[in-house]
Amino acid sequence: MKRYNLCLLGYGNVGRALVALLVKKSEAMRELYGIEWRITGVATRRMGWLASPEGFEAEALLSGEAASKALSPPPSNVSEWLRAARADVLFENTSLEPHTGEPAVSHVRAALESGAHAITANKGTVVHAYRELNELAREKGRRFMFESTVADCLPVFSLFREDFPAAELLSFSGLLNSTTGIILEEIERGGTFDEGVRRAQAMGVAETNPSYDVDGWDSTVKACAIANVLMNAQLKLEEVQRVGIRNLDAREVLEARAAGRPYKLVARAERTRDGRIKAVVRPEQLPLTDPLVGLDGSSLAVHFELDVLPGLTVIAHNPDVQSTAYGLLADFINAVR
Amino acid sequence: MKRYNLCLLGYGNVGRALVALLVKKSEAMRELYGIEWRITGVATRRMGWLASPEGFEAEALLSGEAASKALSPPPSNVSEWLRAARADVLFENTSLEPHTGEPAVSHVRAALESGAHAITANKGTVVHAYRELNELAREKGRRFMFESTVADCLPVFSLFREDFPAAELLSFSGLLNSTTGIILEEIERGGTFDEGVRRAQAMGVAETNPSYDVDGWDSTVKACAIANVLMNAQLKLEEVQRVGIRNLDAREVLEARAAGRPYKLVARAERTRDGRIKAVVRPEQLPLTDPLVGLDGSSLAVHFELDVLPGLTVIAHNPDVQSTAYGLLADFINAVR
C-alpha cells in the first residue's frame, strides 16, 4: 500500500468533481492498485494557497471550509507551496491561455522539478511545451500526464501508449469541440446560433465568450496536441488552416442536414508524402454513413488511421464534468501503479 | 535490451501474419521498448513440432523451409516442446472448439506452468478457463493475454486494464461478428444469403461451415468473454439468449434498411438490479443515428456504458489478418515491457 500526497492547483468544477471522484473510488484504488491518497494542498484565487501535510478532509474541501488552512504569509511561488504540502502529485487545472500555455507550463515544470508527478487537463502545456516537460519528467523519474486535454476521459494518448504500442499513426480526424457541436445541433433543430451558445453555456461546456470555440481555436489546439504527441510533429497553431462556424448561416446548416450531409466542425491531420504534418480545422459536410454524424452535439470523437488497422474510431457520448475528472484520476492511477 | 524466445502453436494465416509483423516492427520494438525476439518453436499439423533454441530465420518460417528442424522423435506433449524451444512466450493460435475450449486451454496452462507468458487469439480459453488461467499466471509471475479474442486489435480488455482503471462497466452492446455483418450487407445490396457467405469466405473471415457465425455462437462466446473478464461475471454460453440471422429473410432485411432501421446482429449484456448479468445475441433493427449503423459489414464495434462516462464506443473498421496479428504483438509488448 502506498500513500500519495495530492495537490490541486485550480479548484473549479473539474477540481471539485475530482475530489468527489477520489472519494468515490477510494476503495477500488486501494483494493485494485494498492493506492491510498490524501489531499495536502489546494490553491485557488478564491481560497488562497492551502497546505496541510496531514491532509485535508475531503468533506471540508467540498464544502469550502478548508480555507482556514491558507499559508500565511502566502508562498512566494508554486514550488514553495508544493514543498509545504509535501506534494507527490500535482493536478494542474488552471484556465487555458492558448497562445503561450502559461502559467500552466510553469506550474507543471515546478511540480516535476520538485519531484512530483504532474497531471493536467490544460492543453496549453502539451501544445507549447510537450517535449521539454516530457524530457524533464523522464530526467526526474516522474510522469507528465494529460489525457483529459483533448476529449475528457476518451482515451487518445493512453490508447497509443498502452493499447497500440509500436503502431504508427498515419492520420486522424475528429469532432474535438462540444460547444460547436451543440450550436450546430441547435440550429438543425430550428434554433438560432445564440440559443446554441446559451445551451452550451448552461451545460457548463462553453465560456462566457464562446469565440475561442466558435472560431475553431479549441479544435486547433487539440489537433496540435494530438499531432505533436502521437505523430511526433512540431506543429504550431498558426500552421493549422482554421475556419470556424461563425460564417455558416442557418439556412446552409438546415439544407445540409436535409440533404443528408450535415455540417460538423472537423479537425484533420495527416502526414504528407514529404513527411510533414498537414492539419485543417473547418466545417465539413459528412455523409450519413460516417459514425460521427449521428452523435449528440456534446459528444466527442476521434477517428485514427494506423499502419496496423485501416480505421479505429473512439467516441465519448455526452461526457460531463465527472468524465473530465475521471481522465485526471486515470492519469494518476497510471502514473503511480 | 532483453531477448525473448517466442513459440507459435498453430501456424495458419494469423501465425504467418504475426511473423511478418514481428519482422516489420523489430526496430520499433528495440528502440521504444528494449525488446528483442527470436522464434524458437513452431508447431503445426503440417510441419510438426519444430524447435531450435538458437532461433529460426523468419524468412525460412515464412517460406516453410524450417520444417527440417522438426523434433525427432516428436515431443510427447506441449511442455516438452516448450522446454526444447526454451520458450519465454507462447502464441496459442489453434482453432476454437467453442464448447470446451480444448485443447487451447491445456496449451495455455502448459505454457504458464513452464514459466512462459501465454498469448492467445482463441476465445475458448477466456470463456472456459479465464479465472483459472489468470490465477495460474499470477502465481507464476507471468501473463495470460487475449486481446485478439473479441475483435482483432480493437482494444477491449486493454481498454479497461489500462485506459479505464477503477471504472465500472455497467453494460455493453456490440457488433462482434464480421461474417454476419458481411451477409446482411450483401443482402441489402440485392445479393443472397449464400453470396454473402461466399464473400465472407473469400475475405478469409468465414469458415467453410459458417453456421458457427450465422447461428450467433461466435457473438455469444465473445459476449461471455467480455462479461466474464470485464464485469466479473461467470456467464455460461447456454445462459445467453441466442438468435442468429438464419431465419431473417431477404425481404425483411431490405424493408428494414429502406425504413431506415437496418438489421444488425447485436450482442448485449447488462447487470440487472439483482446483480446478475443478462446477455442476449439477436438481430436488432438499429436507428440511423446509431454510430454502428453505417459501418461496413466486416467492421467490429463495441459500445460501453461506464459509471464515469455515459457512453464509449470503439470501432475497428475493416480489420484484416494483420490487425489480428497486431493484437497478439501488442499483447506480447505489454506482457514484457
GROMACS .gro file of N, CA and C in nm, chain A residues 14-141:
model
  384
   14VAL      N    1  -1.405   2.120  -1.227
   14VAL     CA    2  -1.331   1.996  -1.250
   14VAL      C    3  -1.261   1.953  -1.122
   15GLY      N    4  -1.198   2.047  -1.053
   15GLY     CA    5  -1.129   2.014  -0.928
   15GLY      C    6  -1.224   1.955  -0.825
   16ARG      N    7  -1.342   2.015  -0.812
   16ARG     CA    8  -1.438   1.963  -0.716
   16ARG      C    9  -1.487   1.824  -0.756
   17ALA      N   10  -1.510   1.806  -0.888
   17ALA     CA   11  -1.553   1.673  -0.935
   17ALA      C   12  -1.443   1.570  -0.910
   18LEU      N   13  -1.319   1.613  -0.921
   18LEU     CA   14  -1.207   1.521  -0.896
   18LEU      C   15  -1.202   1.478  -0.750
   19VAL      N   16  -1.221   1.571  -0.659
   19VAL     CA   17  -1.221   1.536  -0.517
   19VAL      C   18  -1.335   1.437  -0.487
   20ALA      N   19  -1.453   1.466  -0.542
   20ALA     CA   20  -1.566   1.376  -0.519
   20ALA      C   21  -1.538   1.236  -0.576
   21LEU      N   22  -1.474   1.232  -0.691
   21LEU     CA   23  -1.445   1.104  -0.755
   21LEU      C   24  -1.336   1.027  -0.679
   22LEU      N   25  -1.237   1.099  -0.629
   22LEU     CA   26  -1.134   1.034  -0.547
   22LEU      C   27  -1.200   0.965  -0.427
   23VAL      N   28  -1.294   1.034  -0.365
   23VAL     CA   29  -1.364   0.976  -0.250
   23VAL      C   30  -1.441   0.850  -0.294
   24LYS      N   31  -1.515   0.865  -0.405
   24LYS     CA   32  -1.598   0.755  -0.453
   24LYS      C   33  -1.515   0.632  -0.491
   25LYS      N   34  -1.394   0.656  -0.545
   25LYS     CA   35  -1.312   0.545  -0.595
   25LYS      C   36  -1.203   0.503  -0.496
   26SER      N   37  -1.207   0.552  -0.373
   26SER     CA   38  -1.102   0.520  -0.276
   26SER      C   39  -1.085   0.370  -0.257
   27GLU      N   40  -1.195   0.303  -0.234
   27GLU     CA   41  -1.187   0.160  -0.204
   27GLU      C   42  -1.134   0.083  -0.325
   28ALA      N   43  -1.184   0.115  -0.444
   28ALA     CA   44  -1.137   0.045  -0.565
   28ALA      C   45  -0.988   0.068  -0.586
   29MET      N   46  -0.941   0.191  -0.562
   29MET     CA   47  -0.799   0.221  -0.582
   29MET      C   48  -0.713   0.143  -0.483
   30ARG      N   49  -0.762   0.135  -0.360
   30ARG     CA   50  -0.688   0.061  -0.257
   30ARG      C   51  -0.684  -0.087  -0.291
   31GLU      N   52  -0.800  -0.142  -0.324
   31GLU     CA   53  -0.808  -0.287  -0.346
   31GLU      C   54  -0.741  -0.331  -0.475
   32LEU      N   55  -0.761  -0.254  -0.582
   32LEU     CA   56  -0.710  -0.298  -0.711
   32LEU      C   57  -0.563  -0.262  -0.731
   33TYR      N   58  -0.521  -0.148  -0.677
   33TYR     CA   59  -0.387  -0.099  -0.711
   33TYR      C   60  -0.300  -0.067  -0.591
   34GLY      N   61  -0.353  -0.087  -0.470
   34GLY     CA   62  -0.273  -0.058  -0.351
   34GLY      C   63  -0.240   0.090  -0.337
   35ILE      N   64  -0.331   0.177  -0.385
   35ILE     CA   65  -0.308   0.321  -0.384
   35ILE      C   66  -0.395   0.388  -0.277
   36GLU      N   67  -0.332   0.462  -0.185
   36GLU     CA   68  -0.406   0.549  -0.094
   36GLU      C   69  -0.364   0.693  -0.121
   37TRP      N   70  -0.448   0.787  -0.082
   37TRP     CA   71  -0.419   0.927  -0.113
   37TRP      C   72  -0.472   1.015  -0.001
   38ARG      N   73  -0.417   1.135   0.007
   38ARG     CA   74  -0.476   1.242   0.086
   38ARG      C   75  -0.446   1.372   0.013
   39ILE      N   76  -0.531   1.469   0.028
   39ILE     CA   77  -0.511   1.597  -0.040
   39ILE      C   78  -0.442   1.691   0.057
   40THR      N   79  -0.320   1.730   0.022
   40THR     CA   80  -0.240   1.811   0.114
   40THR      C   81  -0.225   1.955   0.067
   41GLY      N   82  -0.273   1.985  -0.052
   41GLY     CA   83  -0.263   2.122  -0.099
   41GLY      C   84  -0.374   2.157  -0.196
   42VAL      N   85  -0.430   2.276  -0.180
   42VAL     CA   86  -0.527   2.329  -0.276
   42VAL      C   87  -0.496   2.476  -0.294
   43ALA      N   88  -0.490   2.520  -0.418
   43ALA     CA   89  -0.462   2.662  -0.442
   43ALA      C   90  -0.561   2.717  -0.543
   44THR      N   91  -0.631   2.822  -0.504
   44THR     CA   92  -0.722   2.890  -0.595
   44THR      C   93  -0.719   3.038  -0.561
   45ARG      N   94  -0.766   3.114  -0.659
   45ARG     CA   95  -0.772   3.259  -0.636
   45ARG      C   96  -0.862   3.289  -0.516
   46ARG      N   97  -0.971   3.211  -0.504
   46ARG     CA   98  -1.070   3.240  -0.402
   46ARG      C   99  -1.023   3.199  -0.262
   47MET      N  100  -0.965   3.079  -0.252
   47MET     CA  101  -0.930   3.028  -0.119
   47MET      C  102  -0.786   3.058  -0.079
   48GLY      N  103  -0.701   3.097  -0.177
   48GLY     CA  104  -0.560   3.119  -0.144
   48GLY      C  105  -0.479   2.991  -0.156
   49TRP      N  106  -0.361   2.992  -0.095
   49TRP     CA  107  -0.269   2.877  -0.104
   49TRP      C  108  -0.285   2.794   0.023
   50LEU      N  109  -0.358   2.685   0.013
   50LEU     CA  110  -0.379   2.598   0.129
   50LEU      C  111  -0.277   2.485   0.127
   51ALA      N  112  -0.224   2.453   0.242
   51ALA     CA  113  -0.133   2.338   0.253
   51ALA      C  114  -0.149   2.276   0.390
   52SER      N  115  -0.152   2.145   0.395
   52SER     CA  116  -0.164   2.072   0.521
   52SER      C  117  -0.105   1.933   0.501
   53PRO      N  118   0.021   1.911   0.540
   53PRO     CA  119   0.086   1.783   0.512
   53PRO      C  120   0.012   1.664   0.572
   54GLU      N  121  -0.073   1.686   0.670
   54GLU     CA  122  -0.150   1.573   0.727
   54GLU      C  123  -0.273   1.542   0.641
   55GLY      N  124  -0.304   1.632   0.550
   55GLY     CA  125  -0.418   1.606   0.462
   55GLY      C  126  -0.543   1.679   0.507
   56PHE      N  127  -0.618   1.730   0.409
   56PHE     CA  128  -0.747   1.792   0.438
   56PHE      C  129  -0.855   1.684   0.441
   57GLU      N  130  -0.961   1.711   0.513
   57GLU     CA  131  -1.081   1.629   0.499
   57GLU      C  132  -1.144   1.662   0.365
   58ALA      N  133  -1.172   1.559   0.285
   58ALA     CA  134  -1.234   1.583   0.155
   58ALA      C  135  -1.366   1.658   0.173
   59GLU      N  136  -1.440   1.625   0.278
   59GLU     CA  137  -1.567   1.693   0.304
   59GLU      C  138  -1.546   1.843   0.320
   60ALA      N  139  -1.440   1.879   0.395
   60ALA     CA  140  -1.412   2.021   0.418
   60ALA      C  141  -1.379   2.091   0.286
   61LEU      N  142  -1.310   2.020   0.197
   61LEU     CA  143  -1.278   2.079   0.068
   61LEU      C  144  -1.402   2.096  -0.017
   62LEU      N  145  -1.489   1.997  -0.014
   62LEU     CA  146  -1.609   2.005  -0.097
   62LEU      C  147  -1.703   2.114  -0.045
   63SER      N  148  -1.699   2.139   0.086
   63SER     CA  149  -1.787   2.241   0.142
   63SER      C  150  -1.720   2.379   0.146
   64GLY      N  151  -1.587   2.383   0.117
   64GLY     CA  152  -1.517   2.511   0.114
   64GLY      C  153  -1.464   2.555   0.250
   65GLU      N  154  -1.476   2.468   0.353
   65GLU     CA  155  -1.435   2.508   0.488
   65GLU      C  156  -1.284   2.508   0.509
   66ALA      N  157  -1.210   2.445   0.415
   66ALA     CA  158  -1.067   2.428   0.438
   66ALA      C  159  -0.988   2.559   0.425
   67ALA      N  160  -1.055   2.667   0.388
   67ALA     CA  161  -0.985   2.792   0.360
   67ALA      C  162  -0.905   2.842   0.480
   68SER      N  163  -0.941   2.797   0.600
   68SER     CA  164  -0.866   2.843   0.717
   68SER      C  165  -0.722   2.796   0.717
   69LYS      N  166  -0.689   2.696   0.635
   69LYS     CA  167  -0.552   2.645   0.632
   69LYS      C  168  -0.463   2.719   0.532
   70ALA      N  169  -0.506   2.833   0.484
   70ALA     CA  170  -0.424   2.909   0.389
   70ALA      C  171  -0.291   2.943   0.453
   71LEU      N  172  -0.182   2.925   0.376
   71LEU     CA  173  -0.049   2.955   0.428
   71LEU      C  174  -0.039   3.105   0.454
   72SER      N  175   0.020   3.141   0.567
   72SER     CA  176   0.035   3.282   0.599
   72SER      C  177   0.174   3.302   0.659
   73PRO      N  178   0.260   3.381   0.597
   73PRO     CA  179   0.238   3.451   0.471
   73PRO      C  180   0.224   3.354   0.355
   74PRO      N  181   0.157   3.396   0.246
   74PRO     CA  182   0.140   3.308   0.130
   74PRO      C  183   0.278   3.271   0.071
   75PRO      N  184   0.289   3.155   0.008
   75PRO     CA  185   0.417   3.115  -0.051
   75PRO      C  186   0.456   3.209  -0.164
   76SER      N  187   0.586   3.226  -0.185
   76SER     CA  188   0.628   3.320  -0.289
   76SER      C  189   0.620   3.257  -0.427
   77ASN      N  190   0.608   3.126  -0.434
   77ASN     CA  191   0.590   3.063  -0.565
   77ASN      C  192   0.532   2.922  -0.549
   78VAL      N  193   0.502   2.859  -0.663
   78VAL     CA  194   0.438   2.727  -0.663
   78VAL      C  195   0.527   2.623  -0.596
   79SER      N  196   0.658   2.631  -0.620
   79SER     CA  197   0.750   2.532  -0.562
   79SER      C  198   0.742   2.533  -0.410
   80GLU      N  199   0.735   2.655  -0.354
   80GLU     CA  200   0.730   2.666  -0.208
   80GLU      C  201   0.601   2.603  -0.153
   81TRP      N  202   0.492   2.630  -0.224
   81TRP     CA  203   0.364   2.571  -0.184
   81TRP      C  204   0.369   2.418  -0.193
   82LEU      N  205   0.425   2.365  -0.304
   82LEU     CA  206   0.434   2.219  -0.320
   82LEU      C  207   0.521   2.158  -0.210
   83ARG      N  208   0.627   2.230  -0.171
   83ARG     CA  209   0.712   2.181  -0.061
   83ARG      C  210   0.635   2.180   0.070
   84ALA      N  211   0.563   2.288   0.096
   84ALA     CA  212   0.484   2.296   0.220
   84ALA      C  213   0.380   2.184   0.228
   85ALA      N  214   0.328   2.146   0.110
   85ALA     CA  215   0.225   2.041   0.106
   85ALA      C  216   0.285   1.902   0.089
   86ARG      N  217   0.419   1.896   0.077
   86ARG     CA  218   0.489   1.767   0.052
   86ARG      C  219   0.422   1.689  -0.061
   87ALA      N  220   0.409   1.757  -0.174
   87ALA     CA  221   0.333   1.703  -0.287
   87ALA      C  222   0.402   1.585  -0.354
   88ASP      N  223   0.327   1.478  -0.378
   88ASP     CA  224   0.372   1.370  -0.465
   88ASP      C  225   0.313   1.384  -0.605
   89VAL      N  226   0.198   1.448  -0.612
   89VAL     CA  227   0.127   1.463  -0.740
   89VAL      C  228   0.064   1.602  -0.745
   90LEU      N  229   0.085   1.673  -0.856
   90LEU     CA  230   0.013   1.799  -0.878
   90LEU      C  231  -0.093   1.778  -0.986
   91PHE      N  232  -0.217   1.815  -0.955
   91PHE     CA  233  -0.322   1.825  -1.057
   91PHE      C  234  -0.331   1.971  -1.098
   92GLU      N  235  -0.292   2.000  -1.221
   92GLU     CA  236  -0.288   2.138  -1.270
   92GLU      C  237  -0.417   2.163  -1.348
   93ASN      N  238  -0.506   2.247  -1.294
   93ASN     CA  239  -0.635   2.272  -1.358
   93ASN      C  240  -0.665   2.420  -1.373
   94THR      N  241  -0.564   2.500  -1.401
   94THR     CA  242  -0.589   2.642  -1.422
   94THR      C  243  -0.644   2.663  -1.563
   95SER      N  244  -0.690   2.786  -1.589
   95SER     CA  245  -0.752   2.814  -1.719
   95SER      C  246  -0.646   2.821  -1.829
   96LEU      N  247  -0.694   2.789  -1.949
   96LEU     CA  248  -0.606   2.788  -2.066
   96LEU      C  249  -0.577   2.930  -2.116
   97GLU      N  250  -0.449   2.956  -2.144
   97GLU     CA  251  -0.411   3.072  -2.224
   97GLU      C  252  -0.352   3.010  -2.350
   98PRO      N  253  -0.430   3.014  -2.462
   98PRO     CA  254  -0.391   2.929  -2.576
   98PRO      C  255  -0.259   2.968  -2.643
   99HIS      N  256  -0.218   3.095  -2.634
   99HIS     CA  257  -0.105   3.137  -2.717
   99HIS      C  258   0.031   3.116  -2.653
  100THR      N  259   0.034   3.098  -2.521
  100THR     CA  260   0.163   3.070  -2.457
  100THR      C  261   0.157   2.946  -2.368
  101GLY      N  262   0.036   2.908  -2.325
  101GLY     CA  263   0.024   2.795  -2.233
  101GLY      C  264   0.058   2.831  -2.089
  102GLU      N  265   0.091   2.956  -2.064
  102GLU     CA  266   0.126   2.999  -1.928
  102GLU      C  267   0.002   3.043  -1.850
  103PRO      N  268   0.000   3.034  -1.718
  103PRO     CA  269   0.110   2.989  -1.633
  103PRO      C  270   0.116   2.837  -1.614
  104ALA      N  271   0.028   2.762  -1.686
  104ALA     CA  272   0.022   2.618  -1.661
  104ALA      C  273   0.157   2.550  -1.687
  105VAL      N  274   0.225   2.594  -1.794
  105VAL     CA  275   0.355   2.531  -1.826
  105VAL      C  276   0.450   2.546  -1.708
  106SER      N  277   0.455   2.665  -1.650
  106SER     CA  278   0.544   2.689  -1.535
  106SER      C  279   0.503   2.605  -1.414
  107HIS      N  280   0.372   2.589  -1.395
  107HIS     CA  281   0.324   2.507  -1.283
  107HIS      C  282   0.370   2.362  -1.297
  108VAL      N  283   0.353   2.309  -1.419
  108VAL     CA  284   0.393   2.170  -1.443
  108VAL      C  285   0.544   2.156  -1.425
  109ARG      N  286   0.618   2.252  -1.477
  109ARG     CA  287   0.764   2.248  -1.465
  109ARG      C  288   0.804   2.247  -1.317
  110ALA      N  289   0.740   2.334  -1.239
  110ALA     CA  290   0.773   2.342  -1.095
  110ALA      C  291   0.743   2.210  -1.025
  111ALA      N  292   0.631   2.148  -1.062
  111ALA     CA  293   0.596   2.021  -0.998
  111ALA      C  294   0.700   1.914  -1.029
  112LEU      N  295   0.735   1.902  -1.156
  112LEU     CA  296   0.832   1.799  -1.196
  112LEU      C  297   0.968   1.826  -1.132
  113GLU      N  298   1.009   1.953  -1.131
  113GLU     CA  299   1.137   1.991  -1.069
  113GLU      C  300   1.138   1.951  -0.921
  114SER      N  301   1.023   1.962  -0.857
  114SER     CA  302   1.018   1.932  -0.714
  114SER      C  303   0.999   1.783  -0.688
  115GLY      N  304   0.995   1.703  -0.794
  115GLY     CA  305   0.985   1.558  -0.776
  115GLY      C  306   0.843   1.505  -0.768
  116ALA      N  307   0.745   1.586  -0.809
  116ALA     CA  308   0.606   1.539  -0.811
  116ALA      C  309   0.565   1.501  -0.954
  117HIS      N  310   0.473   1.404  -0.967
  117HIS     CA  311   0.410   1.380  -1.095
  117HIS      C  312   0.323   1.500  -1.129
  118ALA      N  313   0.311   1.533  -1.257
  118ALA     CA  314   0.227   1.646  -1.298
  118ALA      C  315   0.118   1.597  -1.392
  119ILE      N  316  -0.006   1.622  -1.355
  119ILE     CA  317  -0.122   1.577  -1.432
  119ILE      C  318  -0.208   1.699  -1.462
  120THR      N  319  -0.243   1.716  -1.590
  120THR     CA  320  -0.314   1.839  -1.625
  120THR      C  321  -0.425   1.814  -1.726
  121ALA      N  322  -0.529   1.898  -1.721
  121ALA     CA  323  -0.631   1.900  -1.824
  121ALA      C  324  -0.612   2.023  -1.912
  122ASN      N  325  -0.498   2.092  -1.894
  122ASN     CA  326  -0.471   2.217  -1.965
  122ASN      C  327  -0.389   2.190  -2.091
  123LYS      N  328  -0.454   2.201  -2.208
  123LYS     CA  329  -0.387   2.161  -2.331
  123LYS      C  330  -0.274   2.253  -2.373
  124GLY      N  331  -0.272   2.373  -2.318
  124GLY     CA  332  -0.162   2.464  -2.348
  124GLY      C  333  -0.026   2.403  -2.314
  125THR      N  334  -0.021   2.324  -2.208
  125THR     CA  335   0.106   2.263  -2.169
  125THR      C  336   0.156   2.167  -2.277
  126VAL      N  337   0.063   2.098  -2.341
  126VAL     CA  338   0.103   1.997  -2.441
  126VAL      C  339   0.146   2.065  -2.569
  127VAL      N  340   0.069   2.166  -2.610
  127VAL     CA  341   0.099   2.232  -2.736
  127VAL      C  342   0.229   2.314  -2.727
  128HIS      N  343   0.250   2.378  -2.615
  128HIS     CA  344   0.364   2.469  -2.609
  128HIS      C  345   0.490   2.410  -2.548
  129ALA      N  346   0.478   2.300  -2.475
  129ALA     CA  347   0.597   2.253  -2.403
  129ALA      C  348   0.603   2.102  -2.387
  130TYR      N  349   0.537   2.026  -2.477
  130TYR     CA  350   0.533   1.881  -2.458
  130TYR      C  351   0.672   1.820  -2.448
  131ARG      N  352   0.759   1.853  -2.542
  131ARG     CA  353   0.891   1.787  -2.543
  131ARG      C  354   0.972   1.821  -2.419
  132GLU      N  355   0.973   1.949  -2.386
  132GLU     CA  356   1.051   1.992  -2.268
  132GLU      C  357   0.998   1.925  -2.141
  133LEU      N  358   0.867   1.926  -2.122
  133LEU     CA  359   0.810   1.874  -1.997
  133LEU      C  360   0.822   1.721  -1.991
  134ASN      N  361   0.808   1.657  -2.106
  134ASN     CA  362   0.822   1.512  -2.110
  134ASN      C  363   0.966   1.471  -2.077
  135GLU      N  364   1.060   1.546  -2.132
  135GLU     CA  365   1.202   1.520  -2.107
  135GLU      C  366   1.236   1.544  -1.960
  136LEU      N  367   1.185   1.652  -1.906
  136LEU     CA  368   1.207   1.684  -1.765
  136LEU      C  369   1.150   1.572  -1.675
  137ALA      N  370   1.030   1.525  -1.709
  137ALA     CA  371   0.968   1.417  -1.631
  137ALA      C  372   1.057   1.293  -1.633
  138ARG      N  373   1.109   1.262  -1.750
  138ARG     CA  374   1.195   1.145  -1.764
  138ARG      C  375   1.320   1.159  -1.677
  139GLU      N  376   1.383   1.276  -1.684
  139GLU     CA  377   1.503   1.303  -1.601
  139GLU      C  378   1.475   1.283  -1.453
  140LYS      N  379   1.357   1.328  -1.411
  140LYS     CA  380   1.323   1.326  -1.268
  140LYS      C  381   1.260   1.194  -1.225
  141GLY      N  382   1.240   1.103  -1.321
  141GLY     CA  383   1.174   0.977  -1.287
  141GLY      C  384   1.029   0.997  -1.247
   0.00000   0.00000   0.00000
